[in-house]
PDB file of C-alpha atoms in Angstrom:
ATOM      1  CA  ASP A   1      -8.695 -32.823 100.229  1.00  0.00           C
ATOM      2  CA  THR A   2     -11.407 -34.280 102.429  1.00  0.00           C
ATOM      3  CA  GLY A   3     -13.586 -35.483  99.574  1.00  0.00           C
ATOM      4  CA  VAL A   4     -17.270 -34.915  98.993  1.00  0.00           C
ATOM      5  CA  SER A   5     -19.357 -35.180 102.134  1.00  0.00           C
ATOM      6  CA  GLN A   6     -23.086 -35.693 102.448  1.00  0.00           C
ATOM      7  CA  ASN A   7     -25.401 -35.355 105.398  1.00  0.00           C
ATOM      8  CA  PRO A   8     -27.265 -37.099 106.742  1.00  0.00           C
ATOM      9  CA  ARG A   9     -26.055 -40.519 105.692  1.00  0.00           C
ATOM     10  CA  HIS A  10     -29.420 -42.080 106.421  1.00  0.00           C
ATOM     11  CA  LYS A  11     -32.872 -40.597 106.624  1.00  0.00           C
ATOM     12  CA  ILE A  12     -36.118 -42.361 107.481  1.00  0.00           C
ATOM     13  CA  THR A  13     -39.266 -40.365 107.057  1.00  0.00           C
ATOM     14  CA  LYS A  14     -42.990 -40.848 106.757  1.00  0.00           C
ATOM     15  CA  ARG A  15     -44.810 -40.344 103.524  1.00  0.00           C
ATOM     16  CA  GLY A  16     -45.840 -36.739 103.063  1.00  0.00           C
ATOM     17  CA  GLN A  17     -43.001 -35.247 105.074  1.00  0.00           C
ATOM     18  CA  ASN A  18     -40.361 -32.933 103.640  1.00  0.00           C
ATOM     19  CA  VAL A  19     -36.686 -33.839 103.748  1.00  0.00           C
ATOM     20  CA  THR A  20     -33.517 -31.911 102.978  1.00  0.00           C
ATOM     21  CA  PHE A  21     -30.091 -33.287 102.201  1.00  0.00           C
ATOM     22  CA  ARG A  22     -26.821 -31.432 102.182  1.00  0.00           C
ATOM     23  CA  CYS A  23     -23.751 -31.908 100.027  1.00  0.00           C
ATOM     24  CA  ASP A  24     -20.356 -30.329 100.612  1.00  0.00           C
ATOM     25  CA  PRO A  25     -18.196 -30.671  97.501  1.00  0.00           C
ATOM     26  CA  ILE A  26     -14.430 -30.737  97.302  1.00  0.00           C
ATOM     27  CA  SER A  27     -13.512 -27.170  98.146  1.00  0.00           C
ATOM     28  CA  GLU A  28     -11.994 -26.045  94.863  1.00  0.00           C
ATOM     29  CA  HIS A  29     -14.641 -27.692  92.675  1.00  0.00           C
ATOM     30  CA  ASN A  30     -17.001 -25.361  90.887  1.00  0.00           C
ATOM     31  CA  ARG A  31     -19.336 -28.038  89.503  1.00  0.00           C
ATOM     32  CA  LEU A  32     -21.773 -30.033  91.598  1.00  0.00           C
ATOM     33  CA  TYR A  33     -24.127 -32.850  90.611  1.00  0.00           C
ATOM     34  CA  TRP A  34     -26.990 -34.771  92.164  1.00  0.00           C
ATOM     35  CA  TYR A  35     -27.907 -38.339  91.233  1.00  0.00           C
ATOM     36  CA  ARG A  36     -30.403 -40.855  92.529  1.00  0.00           C
ATOM     37  CA  GLN A  37     -29.755 -44.585  92.700  1.00  0.00           C
ATOM     38  CA  THR A  38     -32.175 -47.397  93.421  1.00  0.00           C
ATOM     39  CA  LEU A  39     -31.239 -50.956  94.255  1.00  0.00           C
ATOM     40  CA  GLY A  40     -29.687 -52.853  91.375  1.00  0.00           C
ATOM     41  CA  GLN A  41     -29.504 -49.826  89.116  1.00  0.00           C
ATOM     42  CA  GLY A  42     -26.874 -47.314  88.198  1.00  0.00           C
ATOM     43  CA  PRO A  43     -27.107 -43.720  89.347  1.00  0.00           C
ATOM     44  CA  GLU A  44     -29.604 -41.530  87.489  1.00  0.00           C
ATOM     45  CA  PHE A  45     -28.759 -37.911  86.862  1.00  0.00           C
ATOM     46  CA  LEU A  46     -30.979 -35.344  88.582  1.00  0.00           C
ATOM     47  CA  THR A  47     -29.352 -31.947  88.212  1.00  0.00           C
ATOM     48  CA  TYR A  48     -26.067 -30.050  88.167  1.00  0.00           C
ATOM     49  CA  PHE A  49     -24.659 -26.661  89.049  1.00  0.00           C
ATOM     50  CA  GLN A  50     -21.756 -24.632  87.857  1.00  0.00           C
ATOM     51  CA  ASN A  51     -20.985 -22.303  90.721  1.00  0.00           C
ATOM     52  CA  GLU A  52     -24.411 -21.160  91.917  1.00  0.00           C
ATOM     53  CA  ALA A  53     -26.175 -21.553  88.580  1.00  0.00           C
ATOM     54  CA  GLN A  54     -28.353 -24.618  88.067  1.00  0.00           C
ATOM     55  CA  LEU A  55     -27.623 -25.501  84.464  1.00  0.00           C
ATOM     56  CA  GLU A  56     -29.641 -28.639  83.848  1.00  0.00           C
ATOM     57  CA  LYS A  57     -32.463 -30.550  85.459  1.00  0.00           C
ATOM     58  CA  SER A  58     -33.589 -34.036  84.580  1.00  0.00           C
ATOM     59  CA  ARG A  59     -37.222 -34.803  83.930  1.00  0.00           C
ATOM     60  CA  LEU A  60     -36.863 -37.098  86.941  1.00  0.00           C
ATOM     61  CA  LEU A  61     -36.731 -33.969  89.064  1.00  0.00           C
ATOM     62  CA  SER A  62     -40.422 -33.400  89.624  1.00  0.00           C
ATOM     63  CA  ASP A  63     -41.879 -30.229  91.090  1.00  0.00           C
ATOM     64  CA  ARG A  64     -41.510 -31.761  94.538  1.00  0.00           C
ATOM     65  CA  PHE A  65     -37.747 -31.694  94.189  1.00  0.00           C
ATOM     66  CA  SER A  66     -35.681 -28.554  94.464  1.00  0.00           C
ATOM     67  CA  ALA A  67     -31.956 -28.087  94.603  1.00  0.00           C
ATOM     68  CA  GLU A  68     -29.966 -25.016  95.491  1.00  0.00           C
ATOM     69  CA  ARG A  69     -26.385 -23.975  95.675  1.00  0.00           C
ATOM     70  CA  PRO A  70     -26.698 -20.447  97.033  1.00  0.00           C
ATOM     71  CA  LYS A  71     -23.078 -19.415  97.310  1.00  0.00           C
ATOM     72  CA  GLY A  72     -21.520 -21.802  94.870  1.00  0.00           C
ATOM     73  CA  SER A  73     -20.201 -23.998  97.649  1.00  0.00           C
ATOM     74  CA  PHE A  74     -22.476 -26.503  99.420  1.00  0.00           C
ATOM     75  CA  SER A  75     -25.762 -27.622  97.924  1.00  0.00           C
ATOM     76  CA  THR A  76     -29.082 -28.766  99.327  1.00  0.00           C
ATOM     77  CA  LEU A  77     -31.630 -31.082  97.784  1.00  0.00           C
ATOM     78  CA  GLU A  78     -35.136 -30.841  99.185  1.00  0.00           C
ATOM     79  CA  ILE A  79     -37.946 -33.272  98.558  1.00  0.00           C
ATOM     80  CA  GLN A  80     -41.398 -32.079  99.521  1.00  0.00           C
ATOM     81  CA  ARG A  81     -44.338 -34.350 100.287  1.00  0.00           C
ATOM     82  CA  THR A  82     -42.223 -37.477 100.058  1.00  0.00           C
ATOM     83  CA  GLU A  83     -43.617 -40.600  98.452  1.00  0.00           C
ATOM     84  CA  GLN A  84     -42.540 -44.199  98.877  1.00  0.00           C
ATOM     85  CA  GLY A  85     -41.125 -44.115  95.366  1.00  0.00           C
ATOM     86  CA  ASP A  86     -38.618 -41.505  96.513  1.00  0.00           C
ATOM     87  CA  SER A  87     -36.840 -44.141  98.594  1.00  0.00           C
ATOM     88  CA  ALA A  88     -33.356 -44.346  97.118  1.00  0.00           C
ATOM     89  CA  MET A  89     -29.736 -43.414  97.623  1.00  0.00           C
ATOM     90  CA  TYR A  90     -29.101 -39.769  96.753  1.00  0.00           C
ATOM     91  CA  LEU A  91     -25.574 -39.181  95.534  1.00  0.00           C
ATOM     92  CA  CYS A  92     -23.731 -35.925  95.186  1.00  0.00           C
ATOM     93  CA  ALA A  93     -20.630 -35.440  93.062  1.00  0.00           C
ATOM     94  CA  SER A  94     -18.336 -32.553  92.263  1.00  0.00           C
ATOM     95  CA  SER A  95     -15.769 -31.732  89.645  1.00  0.00           C
ATOM     96  CA  SER A  96     -13.604 -28.881  88.518  1.00  0.00           C
ATOM     97  CA  SER A  97     -13.704 -27.245  85.144  1.00  0.00           C
ATOM     98  CA  GLU A  98     -10.012 -26.625  85.628  1.00  0.00           C
ATOM     99  CA  ASP A  99      -9.035 -30.055  86.848  1.00  0.00           C
ATOM    100  CA  SER A 100      -5.409 -30.545  86.022  1.00  0.00           C
ATOM    101  CA  GLY A 101      -4.772 -33.590  88.142  1.00  0.00           C
ATOM    102  CA  GLY A 102      -7.263 -35.923  86.600  1.00  0.00           C
ATOM    103  CA  ALA A 103      -9.354 -36.304  83.530  1.00  0.00           C
ATOM    104  CA  PRO A 104     -11.244 -33.141  82.628  1.00  0.00           C
ATOM    105  CA  ASP A 105     -14.588 -34.771  83.211  1.00  0.00           C
ATOM    106  CA  THR A 106     -13.868 -36.677  86.387  1.00  0.00           C
ATOM    107  CA  GLN A 107     -16.662 -36.511  88.922  1.00  0.00           C
ATOM    108  CA  TYR A 108     -15.893 -37.315  92.539  1.00  0.00           C
ATOM    109  CA  PHE A 109     -18.777 -38.842  94.430  1.00  0.00           C
ATOM    110  CA  GLY A 110     -19.817 -38.599  98.034  1.00  0.00           C
ATOM    111  CA  PRO A 111     -20.994 -41.545 100.141  1.00  0.00           C
ATOM    112  CA  GLY A 112     -24.640 -40.755  99.535  1.00  0.00           C
ATOM    113  CA  THR A 113     -27.732 -40.222 101.668  1.00  0.00           C
ATOM    114  CA  ARG A 114     -30.014 -43.220 101.897  1.00  0.00           C
ATOM    115  CA  LEU A 115     -33.644 -42.159 102.094  1.00  0.00           C
ATOM    116  CA  THR A 116     -36.356 -44.513 103.273  1.00  0.00           C
ATOM    117  CA  VAL A 117     -39.937 -43.324 103.020  1.00  0.00           C
ATOM    118  CA  LEU A 118     -42.378 -45.336 105.117  1.00  0.00           C
TER     119      LEU A 118
ATOM    120  CA  SER B   1     -29.341 -39.318  75.255  1.00  0.00           C
ATOM    121  CA  GLN B   2     -26.434 -41.664  75.677  1.00  0.00           C
ATOM    122  CA  GLN B   3     -26.482 -44.505  78.151  1.00  0.00           C
ATOM    123  CA  GLY B   4     -24.203 -47.485  78.378  1.00  0.00           C
ATOM    124  CA  GLU B   5     -25.315 -51.063  78.790  1.00  0.00           C
ATOM    125  CA  GLU B   6     -22.955 -53.309  80.696  1.00  0.00           C
ATOM    126  CA  ASP B   7     -22.592 -57.005  80.089  1.00  0.00           C
ATOM    127  CA  PRO B   8     -22.617 -59.433  81.835  1.00  0.00           C
ATOM    128  CA  GLN B   9     -24.933 -58.376  84.625  1.00  0.00           C
ATOM    129  CA  ALA B  10     -22.965 -60.467  87.099  1.00  0.00           C
ATOM    130  CA  LEU B  11     -19.584 -62.128  87.168  1.00  0.00           C
ATOM    131  CA  SER B  12     -18.103 -64.451  89.756  1.00  0.00           C
ATOM    132  CA  ILE B  13     -14.397 -65.279  89.686  1.00  0.00           C
ATOM    133  CA  GLN B  14     -11.629 -66.453  91.972  1.00  0.00           C
ATOM    134  CA  GLU B  15      -8.754 -64.363  93.198  1.00  0.00           C
ATOM    135  CA  GLY B  16      -5.969 -64.202  90.684  1.00  0.00           C
ATOM    136  CA  GLU B  17      -8.232 -64.653  87.689  1.00  0.00           C
ATOM    137  CA  ASN B  18      -8.954 -61.928  85.150  1.00  0.00           C
ATOM    138  CA  ALA B  19     -12.360 -60.301  84.874  1.00  0.00           C
ATOM    139  CA  THR B  20     -13.687 -58.818  81.667  1.00  0.00           C
ATOM    140  CA  MET B  21     -16.842 -56.802  81.260  1.00  0.00           C
ATOM    141  CA  ASN B  22     -18.252 -54.975  78.302  1.00  0.00           C
ATOM    142  CA  CYS B  23     -20.160 -51.802  77.629  1.00  0.00           C
ATOM    143  CA  SER B  24     -22.202 -51.073  74.548  1.00  0.00           C
ATOM    144  CA  TYR B  25     -23.660 -47.731  73.530  1.00  0.00           C
ATOM    145  CA  LYS B  26     -25.734 -46.379  70.708  1.00  0.00           C
ATOM    146  CA  THR B  27     -24.410 -43.117  69.298  1.00  0.00           C
ATOM    147  CA  SER B  28     -21.060 -41.460  68.662  1.00  0.00           C
ATOM    148  CA  ILE B  29     -19.169 -40.566  71.775  1.00  0.00           C
ATOM    149  CA  ASN B  30     -16.678 -37.997  72.909  1.00  0.00           C
ATOM    150  CA  ASN B  31     -15.353 -40.194  75.686  1.00  0.00           C
ATOM    151  CA  LEU B  32     -16.327 -43.101  77.896  1.00  0.00           C
ATOM    152  CA  GLN B  33     -15.659 -43.494  81.579  1.00  0.00           C
ATOM    153  CA  TRP B  34     -15.659 -46.471  83.895  1.00  0.00           C
ATOM    154  CA  TYR B  35     -16.630 -46.232  87.541  1.00  0.00           C
ATOM    155  CA  ARG B  36     -16.583 -48.724  90.390  1.00  0.00           C
ATOM    156  CA  GLN B  37     -18.952 -48.840  93.326  1.00  0.00           C
ATOM    157  CA  ASN B  38     -18.556 -50.862  96.466  1.00  0.00           C
ATOM    158  CA  SER B  39     -20.060 -50.518  99.877  1.00  0.00           C
ATOM    159  CA  GLY B  40     -16.878 -49.265 101.451  1.00  0.00           C
ATOM    160  CA  ARG B  41     -15.824 -46.479  99.105  1.00  0.00           C
ATOM    161  CA  GLY B  42     -18.909 -45.497  97.178  1.00  0.00           C
ATOM    162  CA  LEU B  43     -18.663 -44.615  93.493  1.00  0.00           C
ATOM    163  CA  VAL B  44     -15.115 -44.080  92.292  1.00  0.00           C
ATOM    164  CA  HIS B  45     -13.824 -42.992  88.899  1.00  0.00           C
ATOM    165  CA  LEU B  46     -11.491 -45.582  87.385  1.00  0.00           C
ATOM    166  CA  ILE B  47     -10.519 -44.475  83.923  1.00  0.00           C
ATOM    167  CA  LEU B  48     -11.558 -42.272  81.011  1.00  0.00           C
ATOM    168  CA  ILE B  49     -10.901 -43.175  77.392  1.00  0.00           C
ATOM    169  CA  ARG B  50     -11.390 -40.666  74.614  1.00  0.00           C
ATOM    170  CA  SER B  51     -12.954 -41.460  71.279  1.00  0.00           C
ATOM    171  CA  ASN B  52      -9.611 -41.220  69.489  1.00  0.00           C
ATOM    172  CA  GLU B  53      -7.965 -43.708  71.843  1.00  0.00           C
ATOM    173  CA  ARG B  54      -8.154 -47.453  71.435  1.00  0.00           C
ATOM    174  CA  GLU B  55      -6.617 -48.704  74.637  1.00  0.00           C
ATOM    175  CA  LYS B  56      -5.698 -47.343  77.994  1.00  0.00           C
ATOM    176  CA  HIS B  57      -4.071 -48.817  81.090  1.00  0.00           C
ATOM    177  CA  SER B  58      -4.186 -47.924  84.739  1.00  0.00           C
ATOM    178  CA  GLY B  59      -2.495 -50.345  87.100  1.00  0.00           C
ATOM    179  CA  ARG B  60      -4.291 -53.677  86.775  1.00  0.00           C
ATOM    180  CA  LEU B  61      -7.008 -52.147  84.616  1.00  0.00           C
ATOM    181  CA  ARG B  62      -7.071 -52.196  80.849  1.00  0.00           C
ATOM    182  CA  VAL B  63      -9.794 -50.454  78.901  1.00  0.00           C
ATOM    183  CA  THR B  64     -10.349 -50.821  75.182  1.00  0.00           C
ATOM    184  CA  LEU B  65     -12.629 -48.856  72.931  1.00  0.00           C
ATOM    185  CA  ASP B  66     -13.948 -49.908  69.552  1.00  0.00           C
ATOM    186  CA  THR B  67     -15.925 -47.019  68.119  1.00  0.00           C
ATOM    187  CA  SER B  68     -16.871 -49.005  65.013  1.00  0.00           C
ATOM    188  CA  LYS B  69     -18.675 -51.506  67.217  1.00  0.00           C
ATOM    189  CA  LYS B  70     -19.747 -48.881  69.722  1.00  0.00           C
ATOM    190  CA  SER B  71     -18.354 -50.902  72.562  1.00  0.00           C
ATOM    191  CA  SER B  72     -15.780 -50.786  75.310  1.00  0.00           C
ATOM    192  CA  SER B  73     -14.332 -53.421  77.565  1.00  0.00           C
ATOM    193  CA  LEU B  74     -12.801 -53.272  81.010  1.00  0.00           C
ATOM    194  CA  LEU B  75     -10.299 -55.936  81.981  1.00  0.00           C
ATOM    195  CA  ILE B  76      -9.160 -56.393  85.556  1.00  0.00           C
ATOM    196  CA  THR B  77      -6.083 -58.576  85.738  1.00  0.00           C
ATOM    197  CA  ALA B  78      -5.033 -60.691  88.708  1.00  0.00           C
ATOM    198  CA  SER B  79      -8.232 -59.886  90.570  1.00  0.00           C
ATOM    199  CA  ARG B  80      -8.346 -59.461  94.327  1.00  0.00           C
ATOM    200  CA  ALA B  81     -11.147 -59.741  96.850  1.00  0.00           C
ATOM    201  CA  ALA B  82     -11.073 -55.942  97.078  1.00  0.00           C
ATOM    202  CA  ASP B  83     -12.161 -55.765  93.424  1.00  0.00           C
ATOM    203  CA  THR B  84     -15.584 -57.057  94.474  1.00  0.00           C
ATOM    204  CA  ALA B  85     -17.867 -54.240  93.373  1.00  0.00           C
ATOM    205  CA  SER B  86     -20.290 -53.069  90.723  1.00  0.00           C
ATOM    206  CA  TYR B  87     -18.714 -51.590  87.630  1.00  0.00           C
ATOM    207  CA  PHE B  88     -20.450 -48.978  85.519  1.00  0.00           C
ATOM    208  CA  CYS B  89     -19.638 -47.412  82.201  1.00  0.00           C
ATOM    209  CA  ALA B  90     -20.714 -43.893  81.299  1.00  0.00           C
ATOM    210  CA  PRO B  91     -20.388 -42.968  77.638  1.00  0.00           C
ATOM    211  CA  ARG B  92     -20.454 -39.269  76.867  1.00  0.00           C
ATOM    212  CA  GLY B  93     -22.230 -38.609  73.610  1.00  0.00           C
ATOM    213  CA  ARG B  94     -21.025 -35.877  71.298  1.00  0.00           C
ATOM    214  CA  THR B  95     -24.255 -33.984  71.742  1.00  0.00           C
ATOM    215  CA  ASP B  96     -24.711 -34.749  75.428  1.00  0.00           C
ATOM    216  CA  SER B  97     -24.349 -31.933  77.854  1.00  0.00           C
ATOM    217  CA  TRP B  98     -21.036 -32.173  79.594  1.00  0.00           C
ATOM    218  CA  GLY B  99     -22.611 -32.042  82.994  1.00  0.00           C
ATOM    219  CA  LYS B 100     -24.293 -35.358  83.403  1.00  0.00           C
ATOM    220  CA  LEU B 101     -23.124 -38.910  83.364  1.00  0.00           C
ATOM    221  CA  GLN B 102     -25.566 -41.611  82.341  1.00  0.00           C
ATOM    222  CA  PHE B 103     -24.923 -45.002  83.832  1.00  0.00           C
ATOM    223  CA  GLY B 104     -26.274 -48.408  82.944  1.00  0.00           C
ATOM    224  CA  ALA B 105     -27.259 -51.031  85.479  1.00  0.00           C
ATOM    225  CA  GLY B 106     -23.659 -52.156  85.877  1.00  0.00           C
ATOM    226  CA  THR B 107     -21.783 -55.436  86.116  1.00  0.00           C
ATOM    227  CA  GLN B 108     -21.656 -56.902  89.591  1.00  0.00           C
ATOM    228  CA  VAL B 109     -18.320 -58.620  90.148  1.00  0.00           C
ATOM    229  CA  VAL B 110     -17.671 -60.996  93.030  1.00  0.00           C
ATOM    230  CA  VAL B 111     -14.116 -62.139  93.646  1.00  0.00           C
ATOM    231  CA  THR B 112     -13.805 -65.064  95.998  1.00  0.00           C
ATOM    232  CA  PRO B 113     -10.593 -66.022  97.817  1.00  0.00           C
TER     233      PRO B 113
END
């Protein structure tokens, strides 16, 4: 179990550019989540997938944001036409609907991708 | 939707002391989870307590739940410098979708040697 990995760990971009982040969940996990966290706040839910289906999207996820999980394994989060307000830590988490080792709802988080929009 | 509110916002203690933080929420819950976040290990699940449980232990952690007061507390006993982190609660409302966790702003704990 190598844990949830996210790439890149840091991204600096100019306003108006597009960025894409990748998340690789724990291999046997069928559920995947994206959160955003700004300084001094807790993570805010963005969206989640069960296998390849995107089951819920937060109102925080504007039209400039899109997430995919094409084969039910890794996921990408794209932000188009970035704005300074998009600067945040983007966290990915995964869980298993058949988790027998931990609590049924336990989400395992990756280290995050820190986005800075100049 | 359900979101927890942690109290206090910040807590500073010395190694060996106990640290207690609280979480309040608004509506009936199915369960409540506590997470810890520090710079070294990111966000880590600590413990889950179900609505029909009143107390739960995990190592040096003790979580209580009082559904009549809509509150939970997390106690860390014999704190260590490594416990320095932000602690978040995430209550799961009965009508909330199972997929998302909703965190408050957290309690920032600093443990000094």
